[in-house]
Backbone as a ProteinNet text record, in pm:
[ID]
protein_1_A
[PRIMARY]
MAERILVPYDRSPLAIEALELVFEEFPDATVIALYVIEVPASRWAQLVGPELQIPITERVEEYADNVLESARETVSEHGRSLETTVATGEPDHRIVATAEEEAVDLIVVGSHGQEGISRVLLGSVAEKVVRRSPVPVLVVR
[TERTIARY]
1427.3	1315.8	1324.3	1209.8	1203.4	1251.9	1339.5	1391.1	1320.2	1274.5	1202.7	1073	960.2	829.2	747.5	684.7	597.9	452.9	373.3	230.8	152.6	91	2.1	-114.3	-142.8	-237.3	-338.8	-468.5	-574.9	-681.1	-651.8	-739.2	-857	-859.5	-965.7	-941.3	-1044.4	-1025	-913.4	-902.8	-798.2	-659.7	-650.1	-520.4	-476.2	-570.6	-540.5	-496.6	-568.3	-533.1	-394.1	-362.7	-229.6	-121.1	-143.2	-44.5	-26	-135.6	-126.6	-57.3	-84.9	-19.1	131.4	174.4	317.9	382.1	317.1	375.5	377.1	281	278.5	378.5	387.3	467.1	611.7	639.6	773.9	818.7	845.5	872.9	998.4	1092.8	1217.9	1228.1	1125.4	1131.6	1106.2	1166.7	1133.9	1009.1	907.5	779.4	754.7	713.4	683.3	536.8	457.5	318.5	312	247.4	236.2	90.5	61.2	-71.6	-56.3	-138.1	-131.7	-251.5	-221.5	-325.3	-350.8	-466.3	-494	-523.6	-455	-478.6	-510.2	-632.2	-668.9	-576.6	-557.2	-468.7	-510.3	-639.2	-685.5	-632.5	-606.1	-550.6	-407.1	-330.7	-192	-182.9	-282.1	-279.9	-292.9	-342.6	-360.6	-233.9	-132.4	-10.4	91.1	157.9	266.3	378.9	498.2	611.2	705	821.5	923.2	886.3	806.2	765.7	625.4	615	484.4	436.8	415.3	368.8	219.2	145.4	3.2	-15.9	-89.1	-112.6	-206.7	-160.9	-238.2	-286.6	-414.8	-469.7	-428.2	-432.4	-399.2	-494.7	-619.3	-718.7	-683.1	-637.4	-598.1	-474.9	-379.1	-259.8	-297.2	-391.9	-437	-503.5	-583.7	-649.2	-544.7	-443.7	-336.8	-266.7	-238.8	-175.3	-263.5	-395.3	-488.8	-491.4	-490.3	-489.3	-363.6	-249.2	-123.8	-114	-178.6	-181.4	-255.3	-360.9	-431.6	-341.1	-254.2	-157.1	-59.9	-14.9	77.8	12.4	-118.2	-189.8	-194.1	-217.4	-216.8	-80.1	23.5	160.7	192.4	145.5	177	120	9.7	-47.5	46.7	132.4	226.9	365.5	380.7	509.2	619	583.6	678.9	684.7	779.8	789.4	746	716.8	664.4	713.5	765.5	797.5	672.1	645.6	529.4	571	497.8	523.7	394	387.7	272.4	322	247.8	280.2	155.3	175.1	65	69.6	-45.5	-52.3	-146.8	-125.3	-204.5	-151.8	-239.2	-192.8	-98.5	-133.4	-47.8	91.4	98	227.9	310.6	246.3	318	363.2	283.6	323.6	449.5	449.6	566.2	687.9	667.9	779.6	836.3	749.6	796.2	871.4	825.7	896.2	1038.5	1053.4	1186.5	1270.6	1211.7	1284.5	1329.8	1245.6	1274.6	1349.9	1377.9	1450.3	1387.8	1256.3	1188	1205.4	1187.4	1198.2	1062.4	955.4	821.8	718.3	610.5	494.1	380.3	312.1	194.6	76.1	-17.6	-128.3	-261.5	-358.3	-493.4	-566.2	-648.4	-728.8	-875	-950.4	-1092.8	-1170.7	-1102.5	-1163.4	-1269.6	-1263.1	-1360.4	-1334.9	-1441.9	-1427.3	-1507.5	-1479.5	-1557.8	-1557.3	-1673	-1683.9	-1648.2	-1678.8	-1645.9	-1495.9	-1418.2	-1272.8	-1219.9	-1276.9	-1233.2	-1263.6	-1381.6	-1421	-1350.4	-1337.9	-1283.1	-1132.6	-1078.6	-937.3	-915.3	-796.4	-763.9	-622.8	-609.7	-477	-386.3	-435.6	-352.6	-306.8	-396.7	-360.4	-254.4	-269.3	-171.2	-35.5	-36.6	88.5	157.2	81.2	138.5	205.1	140.9	195	321.1	328.7	437.7	551.2	528.7	625.4	756.2	868.4	997.4	1030.5	944.8	966.3	840.8	851.7	732.9	622	497.7	380.2	294.2	257.8	166.3	32.8	-73	-204.6	-290	-345.6	-431.3	-575.7	-653.4	-796.4	-880.8
1597.4	1570.5	1425.6	1366	1226.5	1210.9	1112.5	1085	966.2	869.8	752	739.2	737.8	737.2	619.4	547.9	436.2	480.8	455	487.3	359.4	301.7	187.5	236.3	164.3	214.9	108	142.7	49	112.1	226.8	301	366.7	363.5	431.2	581.9	662.1	807.4	858.2	801.5	847.8	800.3	687.3	642.5	734.3	772.4	866.4	999.9	1044.9	1171.3	1163.5	1049.9	1032	1040.4	974.9	976.7	1118.6	1188.9	1326.1	1418	1398.8	1478.8	1458.3	1335.4	1306.5	1379.8	1379.8	1445.9	1597.5	1652.1	1796.4	1841.2	1765.8	1807.6	1757.4	1653.3	1594.6	1581.9	1693.4	1692.5	1616.3	1597.6	1531.5	1387.9	1339.2	1205.9	1095.6	980.8	858.8	802.6	772	726.7	583	501.1	360.5	337	291.4	255.4	105.2	67.2	-73	-116.1	-222.9	-284.3	-417.3	-438.6	-562.8	-649.3	-769.8	-869.8	-932.2	-899.7	-939.6	-1088.5	-1151.5	-1291.5	-1294.1	-1334	-1335	-1424.1	-1387	-1462.4	-1608.4	-1636.9	-1775.3	-1862.6	-1803.6	-1880.5	-1922.1	-1838.4	-1871.6	-1998.4	-2019.2	-2136	-2266	-2260.1	-2378.7	-2419	-2335.6	-2362	-2437.3	-2531.8	-2603	-2623	-2644.2	-2669.4	-2551.3	-2573.1	-2467.8	-2351.9	-2377.5	-2272	-2225.1	-2110.4	-2057.8	-1958.5	-2005.7	-1922.6	-1943	-1836.2	-1841.1	-1842	-1938.2	-1934.7	-1818.7	-1733.9	-1618.3	-1643.3	-1624.7	-1649.4	-1539.1	-1572.4	-1475.3	-1356.8	-1383.2	-1276.8	-1176	-1225.3	-1136.5	-1055.4	-1119.3	-1047.3	-938.1	-967.3	-866.8	-749.8	-780.5	-674.9	-585.3	-646.8	-569.8	-480.6	-535	-455.6	-338.4	-360.9	-253.9	-143.8	-183.6	-85.4	0.7	-63.3	12.4	92.9	48	126.4	258.1	254.6	379.4	474.2	417.8	501.4	564.7	487.2	541.5	654.3	642.9	749.3	876.6	861.6	976.8	1043.3	961.7	1011.8	1087.8	1036.1	1101	1242.2	1265.9	1400	1498.1	1444.8	1527.5	1528.3	1457.2	1454	1387.6	1288.8	1221.4	1073.1	1004.4	859.9	791.9	663.6	588.8	445.8	397.3	255.7	187.5	65.7	-6.8	-145.6	-196.7	-331.2	-391.7	-524	-598.2	-694.4	-702.8	-795.6	-874.8	-987.7	-1074.4	-1097	-1084.5	-1110.4	-1015.9	-997.1	-902.2	-762.4	-669.8	-538.2	-466	-456.8	-381.5	-444.5	-576.9	-644.3	-623	-634.8	-619.7	-475.9	-378.6	-238.4	-210.7	-254.4	-232.6	-308.5	-433.9	-512.5	-447.9	-397.5	-332.7	-204.7	-131.1	-9.7	-42.8	-152	-193.7	-242.8	-325.6	-381.5	-273.7	-174.4	-68.2	49.2	42.6	148.1	285.8	294.4	422.2	509.9	639.5	737.2	774.5	744.6	788.3	697.5	670.4	601.7	702.3	716.3	803.5	713.9	702.7	609	681.1	643.3	696	619.4	689.4	625.4	644.7	540.9	550.8	622.7	664.6	751.4	686.3	555.9	491.8	536.5	560.1	607.9	521.2	537.6	473.9	323.2	265	120.3	47.3	103.7	34.3	20.1	119.7	111.2	6.2	1.2	-96.5	-237.9	-260.4	-393.7	-436.4	-346.8	-382.8	-363.5	-280.9	-248.9	-150.7	-100.9	-3.9	-31.3	-51.8	-75.7	42.2	162.7	280.9	285.1	255.5	258.2	152.8	34.6	-71.8	-36.4	27.2	69.4	173.7	269.6	372.3	308.1	208.9	144.1	62.5	-0.9	-94	-36.2	74.2	126.3	170.3	134.9	181	322.6	377.7	510.8	594.9	726.8	811	774.9	794.9	767.2	891.1	932.7	1043.7	984	1009.3	953.9	1062.5	1030.4	1123.8	1085.9	1183.4	1160.3	1255.6
448.4	361.2	311.6	288.9	246.4	102.3	81.9	-52.3	-117	-34.6	-84.6	-6.3	-79	-15	-66.8	26.7	-6.8	7.6	-97.1	-94	-119.3	-14.6	-38	-123.7	-231.6	-330.6	-367.9	-353.3	-388.5	-478.6	-533.3	-623.2	-551.5	-420.1	-345.2	-353.1	-329.2	-334.7	-242.7	-123.3	-32.2	-73.7	-139.8	-192.1	-306.1	-389.7	-498.1	-439.2	-336.2	-270.8	-207.2	-147.2	-86.3	-192.5	-305.5	-413.8	-467.7	-489.4	-539.6	-439.3	-311	-208	-211.9	-229.4	-235.4	-351.8	-467.6	-583.9	-569.4	-497.3	-476.6	-369.7	-260.9	-145.7	-147.7	-224.9	-229.2	-375.3	-440.3	-584.4	-627	-536.4	-573.9	-523.4	-457.6	-396.9	-498.3	-472.8	-545.8	-479.6	-560.6	-507	-550.1	-452.7	-478	-441.3	-537.1	-511	-486.6	-379.2	-339.5	-340.6	-410.8	-403.4	-332.4	-229.3	-153.5	-189.1	-237	-259.5	-122.8	-66.7	70.6	81.2	174.8	208.1	357.2	394.6	536.4	618.2	743.2	832.6	842.4	834.5	845.9	732.7	617.2	504.8	530.7	604.5	634	718.2	804.7	892.7	813.9	692.4	610.4	536.1	540.2	465.6	549.3	487	553.3	454	505.6	417.6	411.8	349.6	345.9	253.4	151.2	58.4	92.9	155.9	193.3	88	-31	-141.3	-160.8	-156.6	-182.6	-334.4	-388.2	-532.4	-567.5	-655.4	-698.1	-840.3	-861.2	-993.6	-1089.7	-1215	-1319.2	-1313.3	-1281.1	-1273.1	-1163	-1048.5	-938.9	-978.4	-1045.4	-1092.2	-1191.3	-1281.4	-1377.7	-1306.4	-1203.9	-1127.8	-1061.4	-999.3	-935	-1037.5	-1155.2	-1260.8	-1302.6	-1311.3	-1348.7	-1243.1	-1116.2	-1008.1	-1017.7	-1036.1	-1043.6	-1172.8	-1277.9	-1401.3	-1377.4	-1297.8	-1266.5	-1186.4	-1103	-1030.4	-1128.3	-1227.5	-1328.4	-1407.1	-1433.7	-1505.2	-1420.7	-1291	-1200.9	-1202.5	-1203.9	-1203	-1331.4	-1444.6	-1572.5	-1577.7	-1505.8	-1499.5	-1428.6	-1343.6	-1268.7	-1333.5	-1444.1	-1512.6	-1430.9	-1352.5	-1265.5	-1299.7	-1239.8	-1257.9	-1129	-1139.5	-1026.2	-1032.6	-921.6	-910.6	-856.1	-901.7	-851.2	-806.2	-708.8	-660.2	-607.8	-612.1	-562.7	-456.2	-346.6	-238.6	-203.6	-139.2	-100	50	115.2	258.6	328.3	457.2	533.6	503.4	463.6	418.1	513.9	641.1	732.9	744.7	749.2	758.2	631.2	516	389.4	367.3	411.2	396.3	477.9	602.5	688.8	635.8	592.9	539	413	326.2	203.3	236.1	335.1	376.1	420.1	491.7	535.5	418.1	331.8	217	119.6	98.8	1.5	63.8	193.5	265.9	241.9	263.7	244.3	367.6	348.3	455.8	513.6	438.2	476.8	410.4	483.4	426.9	427.1	314.7	306.9	272.9	367	353.3	371.8	290.3	305.5	414.1	491.3	594.9	559.3	577.9	545	653.3	758.6	857.9	943.7	964.5	1051.6	1193.7	1265.3	1402	1496.7	1623.4	1727.7	1721.7	1744.5	1757.9	1628.9	1512.3	1386.9	1370.7	1414.4	1404.2	1500.7	1619.6	1718.9	1670.9	1617.2	1573	1445.7	1351.3	1220.9	1211.9	1295.5	1284.2	1171.6	1161.6	1058.9	1009.7	879.3	823.2	854.2	834.8	860.2	1005.7	1098.5	1239.7	1271.3	1215.3	1238.8	1178.3	1062.2	999.9	1086.8	1137.8	1225.3	1346.2	1403.1	1523.5	1494.5	1377.7	1349.3	1266.3	1202.2	1106.4	1171	1107.1	1155.7	1105.7	1017.5	962.8	986.4	974.2	991.4	892.1	937.3	855.2	851.2	730.2	710.6	669.9	746.4	717.5	653.5	537.5	463.7	490.3	536.7	565.3	486.5
[MASK]
+++++++++++++++++++++++++++++++++++++++++++++++++++++++++++++++++++++++++++++++++++++++++++++++++++++++++++++++++++++++++++++++++++++++++++++

C-alpha cells in the first residue's frame, strides 16, 4: 500500500475529487498536494545564466497559497493532515520531478477527460505524467 502520495492540485473539480479519493482509500498515507505555477516552455528559452529562476510575482504566490488553502480545508473535513508545496515550470515535468524528490509511492491526478482530436492537439498533463512517472499513477476521471 502507498505510504506517500502526491496529488497535483489546482482546485478543479477533478483535483478535489482526487484529493478526497486519496483520503478515503489511503487512510494512513502521507499526502502531499502540489500546485504548479505554469511557465510555458517558450519562456524557458528566454533565460540564460547559471540561475534559471523565473521571477514570480507576489500576486501569483498569493494565488498559489489560496489554491492550497482550499486543499487544506478539504483535508480538515477528513480530519487528516496535508503537506503542501508549490513548483514552477511545465506541470507534467514538475509533477514527475516532485514525485522523485519527495520519494512518493503513488501519484493521484485528476484528468479533464479530453478525448479524440482535442487531446491530441492540446496534450494532457495526466497522460504525460503517466508516461514519464517513475511510480504508479492513478488517474481520476
